[in-house]
Amino acid sequence: MLLKFAVLLLTLALCQANRQPNILVEDVEDVEPAFEPSRFGSLWPLPQKLQISQDSFKLGSGFRIVDGKGSSAGASCNILQNAYRRYYEYIFGGAKRQGVGKSRRSGPSELTELRVYITSADSECDGYPSVNSDESYDLSVVQPFAVLKAPKVWGALHGLETFSQLMYEDEYGAKSINATAISDFPRFAHRGILLDSSRHFLPIKVILANLEAMAMNKFNVFHWHIVDDQSFPYLSRAFPQLSQQGAYHPYTHVYTPADVKMVIEFARLRGIRVVPEFDTPGHTQSWGKGQPDLLTACYSGSAPSGTFGPVNPILNTTYDFMAQFFKEISSVFPDGYVHLGGDEVDFSCWKSNPDIQKFMDAQGFGKDYSKLESFYIQKLLNIVTTTKKGYVIWQEVFDNGVKLNPDTVVHVWIGGGSNEEMSKVTAAGYTTILSAPWYLDYISYGQDWQKYYKVEPLNFNGTEKQKALVIGGEACLWGEYVDATNLTPRLWPRASAVAERLWSSKDVTDINDAFNRLSVHRCRMVERGIPAEPLFSSYCPREYKGI
Amino acid sequence: MILSVSCGLCHVTPAPDRNSCPTVSAGEKAEIGVMSAVRSGQHTRPMCFLLLLMILQLGLHTAEGVWPLPQTLISSTERFPLSPQAFYFGYGSQSAARQGCSVLDAAFKRYFYLIFPDYTSGRWNLFSDKNEKDGTLRFSVDKQFTVEVSVDHDDCDGYPNESSSERYNLSVFSGRASLKAVTVWGALRGLETFSQLVYQDDFGSYFVNKTDIEDFPRFQFRGILLDTSRHYLPVQAILKTLDAMAYSKFNVFHWHIVDDPSFPYQSRTFPDLSSKGAFHPMTHIYTQSDVRRVISHARMRGIRVLPEFDSPGHTKSWGKGQPDLLTPCYKGDIPSGTFGPVNPALPSTYQFMATLFKEVSVVFPDSFIHLGGDEVNFSCWKSNPYVRAFMQKMGFGSDFTKLEAFYMENIINITSALNKTSIVWQDVFDYHERIPKDTVLHIWKGTPASYYAELSRMTKAGMRVVLAAPWYINHISYGQDWHNYYTVQPLNFSGTEEQKKLVIGGEVCMWGEYVDATNLTPRLWPRASAAAERLWSDEKQTSNVDKAFPRLQDFRCKLVRRGIQAEPLYVGHCKQEYQGV
């Protein structure tokens, strides 16, 4: 079972830690964090079932990825044809430049084709991935044809990524792959990355590069926290003044409908859902600039202070606006879910406003402003329900006792006590997404990926039935300190740790083996143009060139 | 609006004339900007932030954008238009350097593009066309502006050194600016300042305000350490860092070129060191021409290249290409197969070192060589019977610090014989009484209390010191940690004025355990810029982080505009965001 690993792996250096003032390490001799090749090569995330043999085959440049005969997806399947080309370039991109592999004749131990079969009648080629998508695949690398079988295109995409990860190079740059049998499927259906394009505007190019990196890690949800207090870059067709007034700049710092479309299609081609978040009633300062009377006017004593608080929940115009706005959102974003936020609502402004106080009295809410919040959310949920979308909300909405539809997804984010929260939310019967342990914007010195890796999402008190309600998790990269200059290296490969936790079997927990695989996986991302930062002292055969 | 008028009329950033200005100072205005930006992280966004923007948009631009802050800066709201078609650099009639001065000729070309960043992209032409159609603005396109540079010494073909003057005076008038400096290195600093004074209005037109600056660095030695051993940094990444260093007026590139993990320096005399000790003998090395390129790129920017060949510890990678250099460690009576620090007991060690440092002293023109000397682990020496026998012979007893001192003394003598000044990490001083007086000590350890104590001890002993301890910038944390680097008070230790003069500067260290070409630049900038201001500017004028914030934010956007991937300080945006990934 030992893999014959080539230069790519062996040369990854083993280095010694040191010179860390404030953290004085004494007598570190012989405690070198040694890299050694994993018997699973550089697979990341690790497939559910795999067998790798010692027999290796060569991949010449005559190698092709083709549709298998009888596959339900053919030449007209955009998703697959694009993926074939992408993975061919990933595999041979380096070699083509070097002009290696001219020989067209296939030798006795050469792999000439990867045949891709979509086995179910509906390949879903022209559809969008959903939370229920079948992402499973079987991959068999045998001579002379490797075979990839998947019920849907989504599984085939993952299988292509896995295939590309099995390939390795010898020291002369020749490509090899070992005889392998893999049967794979994700542990969790929702494996997401949150990017925040409000605190800092993220150019489309950055978003697309990170969708690429997500696909390399089998993430399947891009949670687009598109607007917030700081700016409103989403260009709404129905309410263009929202970005006109609320973006950092009305032309250079906005996402036009064409931009949004491009992101969604780029994501679809990689099996990634785009779940937009329009967070209300808090986190909406930027909305107020382009939509007068939407936000609550705060009062100082008996006069308006000139500042504004959360969305004003007592005006009919608010709900008219929301209905029209979310109608647009539901048609612009094809995913079955919209994230409605609902976190961190500050009650002080509502409290200061006399009209709201009157409304509270009239409704019999007393002084309990969480009832007012519930009132708002309830009306919003009804609006969104009419658009035929499901919705995700941050945990406070649940915590505050808002009446939710049974199919609501609750997003747990508050660190400390998140296990208890997971118990509570699932005990109440709600589908749940976990993010609390994976706030990747919090950085620290050293190998913090291990912290993210060691999280066990189902490590809470609850029945099997409760645990089945946890559909996955998300790594969140909030934008206070992150923009195009540092986003990508800050996210990768730290988010990769989360990716394996959400995809691989629960018992994949060997941190040393993870280090060995992840080291090579990160070099592979670098080679594919993703500036993924190093885990520790080491090198990649091809260092990052994008300086 | 009231605010904009009052702070526009009289803008005097540094102290001397400040009291004579009864209106709102730049500092106070800046503070307003900060508070609003910070608060916007929560739920309110005060109006004053908008006001600040309005000030900028109205063109009542003031010269707040210079980083690090000049020693004396007086500017008015009187502004002069600049046009790339009618903009010239020239040498003053009294200047010792003339056309043909390599350093300044190249700098003129560089700064032209830095001053007019969209000139090449064709955007400028677009705007000037508009202006011509408009007619009214035509004069602004045609009016000539000349920056006249005069230096006292023609040091165009030399290298900056530890006593080079970087002082300059810059005056901006209508149609011309006068930049006077003692050396070309000072002129480079002045050009950088001038480039930061130029700004664009919303329509893309360039302006500079009437300004008077007298400037000089507080500390002579303002360094950045890059570590190319724990991760190999492609030459391109080093050159880019040198560019950014010049923007923050750093003047020493401390090249920690080799260490335990790898030996990327390709030696002429000992090629095996890199062919066996580098991560890869072909792709992960610095050839002689790479090194020359780095030194030349640095020279053009007034930056010294200080190489570090750290020994006797931190040398694992050396052992691969130089047999018998390292001490074989023993387990009981037999060698364990592992190796420790350089073997100080063999004469061959010193022959090797003399030859290597002879090469290094020729390849690197700077008068300093960094010899390391930190973190020597004695356990391997202790285990080795030959080393123990040597200890007996030398009468060191069982005090291995004496052996280390013996080794370092020999190495320092080697470099002294080569007419180089040695710089060593503080460990050497801590262990050793008899250090040559001209050695420079480098403090890297400890809390403020302990490095202040160390500063006192070292300067009392009459030694020159470089402080790095507070600027280990590879240590990252959440939030605005640039505050920590900014608020350092390097001279706040107990000692006489004479002692304080011995602190020649400071250094920002970016150790490489977790850093390579993928993340170096955003991790270094603008955090290192905070230290740059501490080392260049007057501490009294620059002690407040809230006042510094908007200027640093502005500077960070300038870096981004210049293609340096400098990360954000906090929420907000740059007019031109970073265009890479």
PDB file of N, CA and C in Angstrom, chain A residues 89-135:
ATOM      1  N   GLU A  89      -6.027  21.112 -17.793  1.00  0.00           N
ATOM      2  CA  GLU A  89      -5.015  22.173 -17.623  1.00  0.00           C
ATOM      3  C   GLU A  89      -4.345  22.107 -16.251  1.00  0.00           C
ATOM      4  N   TYR A  90      -5.107  21.783 -15.243  1.00  0.00           N
ATOM      5  CA  TYR A  90      -4.483  21.608 -13.928  1.00  0.00           C
ATOM      6  C   TYR A  90      -3.426  20.500 -13.991  1.00  0.00           C
ATOM      7  N   ILE A  91      -3.775  19.416 -14.677  1.00  0.00           N
ATOM      8  CA  ILE A  91      -2.875  18.257 -14.691  1.00  0.00           C
ATOM      9  C   ILE A  91      -1.659  18.515 -15.581  1.00  0.00           C
ATOM     10  N   PHE A  92      -1.888  19.124 -16.729  1.00  0.00           N
ATOM     11  CA  PHE A  92      -0.791  19.252 -17.690  1.00  0.00           C
ATOM     12  C   PHE A  92      -0.282  20.678 -17.861  1.00  0.00           C
ATOM     13  N   GLY A  93      -0.880  21.606 -17.159  1.00  0.00           N
ATOM     14  CA  GLY A  93      -0.506  23.009 -17.331  1.00  0.00           C
ATOM     15  C   GLY A  93       0.984  23.244 -17.257  1.00  0.00           C
ATOM     16  N   GLY A  94       1.617  22.689 -16.219  1.00  0.00           N
ATOM     17  CA  GLY A  94       3.052  22.870 -16.044  1.00  0.00           C
ATOM     18  C   GLY A  94       3.833  22.192 -17.159  1.00  0.00           C
ATOM     19  N   ALA A  95       3.450  20.981 -17.475  1.00  0.00           N
ATOM     20  CA  ALA A  95       4.219  20.184 -18.435  1.00  0.00           C
ATOM     21  C   ALA A  95       4.145  20.773 -19.833  1.00  0.00           C
ATOM     22  N   LYS A  96       2.976  21.277 -20.188  1.00  0.00           N
ATOM     23  CA  LYS A  96       2.819  21.821 -21.535  1.00  0.00           C
ATOM     24  C   LYS A  96       3.812  22.948 -21.757  1.00  0.00           C
ATOM     25  N   ARG A  97       3.966  23.769 -20.743  1.00  0.00           N
ATOM     26  CA  ARG A  97       4.903  24.879 -20.868  1.00  0.00           C
ATOM     27  C   ARG A  97       6.322  24.365 -21.065  1.00  0.00           C
ATOM     28  N   GLN A  98       6.610  23.234 -20.430  1.00  0.00           N
ATOM     29  CA  GLN A  98       7.957  22.692 -20.550  1.00  0.00           C
ATOM     30  C   GLN A  98       8.117  21.829 -21.793  1.00  0.00           C
ATOM     31  N   GLY A  99       7.029  21.590 -22.498  1.00  0.00           N
ATOM     32  CA  GLY A  99       7.099  20.790 -23.710  1.00  0.00           C
ATOM     33  C   GLY A  99       7.416  19.326 -23.445  1.00  0.00           C
ATOM     34  N   VAL A 100       7.049  18.862 -22.272  1.00  0.00           N
ATOM     35  CA  VAL A 100       7.304  17.461 -21.926  1.00  0.00           C
ATOM     36  C   VAL A 100       6.185  16.589 -22.488  1.00  0.00           C
ATOM     37  N   GLY A 101       6.494  15.334 -22.708  1.00  0.00           N
ATOM     38  CA  GLY A 101       5.440  14.392 -23.054  1.00  0.00           C
ATOM     39  C   GLY A 101       5.000  14.466 -24.502  1.00  0.00           C
ATOM     40  N   LYS A 102       5.957  14.493 -25.408  1.00  0.00           N
ATOM     41  CA  LYS A 102       5.604  14.597 -26.820  1.00  0.00           C
ATOM     42  C   LYS A 102       5.085  13.273 -27.370  1.00  0.00           C
ATOM     43  N   SER A 103       5.599  12.171 -26.809  1.00  0.00           N
ATOM     44  CA  SER A 103       5.303  10.876 -27.422  1.00  0.00           C
ATOM     45  C   SER A 103       3.810  10.583 -27.390  1.00  0.00           C
ATOM     46  N   ARG A 104       3.279  10.229 -28.518  1.00  0.00           N
ATOM     47  CA  ARG A 104       1.853   9.975 -28.625  1.00  0.00           C
ATOM     48  C   ARG A 104       1.536   8.500 -28.381  1.00  0.00           C
ATOM     49  N   ARG A 105       2.531   7.673 -28.583  1.00  0.00           N
ATOM     50  CA  ARG A 105       2.260   6.236 -28.439  1.00  0.00           C
ATOM     51  C   ARG A 105       2.130   5.881 -26.964  1.00  0.00           C
ATOM     52  N   SER A 106       1.122   5.116 -26.687  1.00  0.00           N
ATOM     53  CA  SER A 106       0.927   4.751 -25.298  1.00  0.00           C
ATOM     54  C   SER A 106       1.695   3.481 -24.985  1.00  0.00           C
ATOM     55  N   GLY A 107       2.462   3.533 -23.923  1.00  0.00           N
ATOM     56  CA  GLY A 107       3.228   2.372 -23.494  1.00  0.00           C
ATOM     57  C   GLY A 107       2.338   1.384 -22.769  1.00  0.00           C
ATOM     58  N   PRO A 108       2.909   0.317 -22.320  1.00  0.00           N
ATOM     59  CA  PRO A 108       2.108  -0.730 -21.674  1.00  0.00           C
ATOM     60  C   PRO A 108       1.512  -0.260 -20.347  1.00  0.00           C
ATOM     61  N   SER A 109       2.198   0.660 -19.654  1.00  0.00           N
ATOM     62  CA  SER A 109       1.648   1.066 -18.361  1.00  0.00           C
ATOM     63  C   SER A 109       1.154   2.507 -18.429  1.00  0.00           C
ATOM     64  N   GLU A 110       0.528   2.827 -19.516  1.00  0.00           N
ATOM     65  CA  GLU A 110       0.063   4.205 -19.658  1.00  0.00           C
ATOM     66  C   GLU A 110      -1.446   4.282 -19.516  1.00  0.00           C
ATOM     67  N   LEU A 111      -1.867   5.326 -18.853  1.00  0.00           N
ATOM     68  CA  LEU A 111      -3.299   5.574 -18.723  1.00  0.00           C
ATOM     69  C   LEU A 111      -3.669   6.555 -19.822  1.00  0.00           C
ATOM     70  N   THR A 112      -4.614   6.173 -20.672  1.00  0.00           N
ATOM     71  CA  THR A 112      -4.892   7.015 -21.835  1.00  0.00           C
ATOM     72  C   THR A 112      -6.157   7.829 -21.682  1.00  0.00           C
ATOM     73  N   GLU A 113      -7.087   7.370 -20.853  1.00  0.00           N
ATOM     74  CA  GLU A 113      -8.364   8.084 -20.766  1.00  0.00           C
ATOM     75  C   GLU A 113      -8.948   8.034 -19.360  1.00  0.00           C
ATOM     76  N   LEU A 114      -9.653   9.075 -19.057  1.00  0.00           N
ATOM     77  CA  LEU A 114     -10.578   9.030 -17.930  1.00  0.00           C
ATOM     78  C   LEU A 114     -11.964   9.140 -18.536  1.00  0.00           C
ATOM     79  N   ARG A 115     -12.765   8.096 -18.334  1.00  0.00           N
ATOM     80  CA  ARG A 115     -14.119   8.097 -18.892  1.00  0.00           C
ATOM     81  C   ARG A 115     -15.118   8.476 -17.800  1.00  0.00           C
ATOM     82  N   VAL A 116     -15.914   9.434 -18.121  1.00  0.00           N
ATOM     83  CA  VAL A 116     -16.834   9.972 -17.119  1.00  0.00           C
ATOM     84  C   VAL A 116     -18.269   9.572 -17.468  1.00  0.00           C
ATOM     85  N   TYR A 117     -18.910   8.890 -16.557  1.00  0.00           N
ATOM     86  CA  TYR A 117     -20.297   8.438 -16.759  1.00  0.00           C
ATOM     87  C   TYR A 117     -21.211   9.126 -15.749  1.00  0.00           C
ATOM     88  N   ILE A 118     -22.253   9.740 -16.269  1.00  0.00           N
ATOM     89  CA  ILE A 118     -23.320  10.196 -15.381  1.00  0.00           C
ATOM     90  C   ILE A 118     -24.387   9.117 -15.451  1.00  0.00           C
ATOM     91  N   THR A 119     -24.679   8.515 -14.307  1.00  0.00           N
ATOM     92  CA  THR A 119     -25.436   7.263 -14.329  1.00  0.00           C
ATOM     93  C   THR A 119     -26.932   7.428 -14.158  1.00  0.00           C
ATOM     94  N   SER A 120     -27.378   8.562 -13.616  1.00  0.00           N
ATOM     95  CA  SER A 120     -28.828   8.686 -13.493  1.00  0.00           C
ATOM     96  C   SER A 120     -29.384   9.374 -14.724  1.00  0.00           C
ATOM     97  N   ALA A 121     -30.657   9.185 -14.968  1.00  0.00           N
ATOM     98  CA  ALA A 121     -31.262   9.683 -16.201  1.00  0.00           C
ATOM     99  C   ALA A 121     -31.135  11.199 -16.298  1.00  0.00           C
ATOM    100  N   ASP A 122     -31.356  11.874 -15.197  1.00  0.00           N
ATOM    101  CA  ASP A 122     -31.214  13.333 -15.216  1.00  0.00           C
ATOM    102  C   ASP A 122     -29.850  13.704 -14.647  1.00  0.00           C
ATOM    103  N   SER A 123     -28.984  14.180 -15.504  1.00  0.00           N
ATOM    104  CA  SER A 123     -27.625  14.511 -15.061  1.00  0.00           C
ATOM    105  C   SER A 123     -27.597  15.789 -14.226  1.00  0.00           C
ATOM    106  N   GLU A 124     -28.646  16.588 -14.310  1.00  0.00           N
ATOM    107  CA  GLU A 124     -28.740  17.918 -13.686  1.00  0.00           C
ATOM    108  C   GLU A 124     -27.734  18.894 -14.272  1.00  0.00           C
ATOM    109  N   CYS A 125     -27.369  18.598 -15.494  1.00  0.00           N
ATOM    110  CA  CYS A 125     -26.353  19.384 -16.161  1.00  0.00           C
ATOM    111  C   CYS A 125     -26.724  20.857 -16.282  1.00  0.00           C
ATOM    112  N   ASP A 126     -27.982  21.117 -16.531  1.00  0.00           N
ATOM    113  CA  ASP A 126     -28.379  22.500 -16.729  1.00  0.00           C
ATOM    114  C   ASP A 126     -29.005  23.108 -15.484  1.00  0.00           C
ATOM    115  N   GLY A 127     -28.919  22.354 -14.390  1.00  0.00           N
ATOM    116  CA  GLY A 127     -29.546  22.850 -13.170  1.00  0.00           C
ATOM    117  C   GLY A 127     -28.558  23.531 -12.239  1.00  0.00           C
ATOM    118  N   TYR A 128     -29.052  23.835 -11.074  1.00  0.00           N
ATOM    119  CA  TYR A 128     -28.212  24.414 -10.030  1.00  0.00           C
ATOM    120  C   TYR A 128     -28.078  23.403  -8.904  1.00  0.00           C
ATOM    121  N   PRO A 129     -26.933  23.399  -8.265  1.00  0.00           N
ATOM    122  CA  PRO A 129     -26.804  22.498  -7.122  1.00  0.00           C
ATOM    123  C   PRO A 129     -27.732  22.954  -5.998  1.00  0.00           C
ATOM    124  N   SER A 130     -28.149  22.033  -5.165  1.00  0.00           N
ATOM    125  CA  SER A 130     -29.018  22.391  -4.047  1.00  0.00           C
ATOM    126  C   SER A 130     -28.548  21.612  -2.831  1.00  0.00           C
ATOM    127  N   VAL A 131     -29.213  21.877  -1.718  1.00  0.00           N
ATOM    128  CA  VAL A 131     -28.821  21.202  -0.483  1.00  0.00           C
ATOM    129  C   VAL A 131     -29.085  19.701  -0.586  1.00  0.00           C
ATOM    130  N   ASN A 132     -29.949  19.324  -1.507  1.00  0.00           N
ATOM    131  CA  ASN A 132     -30.255  17.899  -1.660  1.00  0.00           C
ATOM    132  C   ASN A 132     -29.486  17.224  -2.784  1.00  0.00           C
ATOM    133  N   SER A 133     -28.581  17.953  -3.419  1.00  0.00           N
ATOM    134  CA  SER A 133     -27.879  17.373  -4.561  1.00  0.00           C
ATOM    135  C   SER A 133     -27.092  16.129  -4.160  1.00  0.00           C
ATOM    136  N   ASP A 134     -27.104  15.173  -5.053  1.00  0.00           N
ATOM    137  CA  ASP A 134     -26.280  13.976  -4.865  1.00  0.00           C
ATOM    138  C   ASP A 134     -24.858  14.307  -5.316  1.00  0.00           C
ATOM    139  N   GLU A 135     -23.913  14.270  -4.391  1.00  0.00           N
ATOM    140  CA  GLU A 135     -22.527  14.636  -4.721  1.00  0.00           C
ATOM    141  C   GLU A 135     -21.607  13.419  -4.720  1.00  0.00           C
TER     142      GLU A 135
END
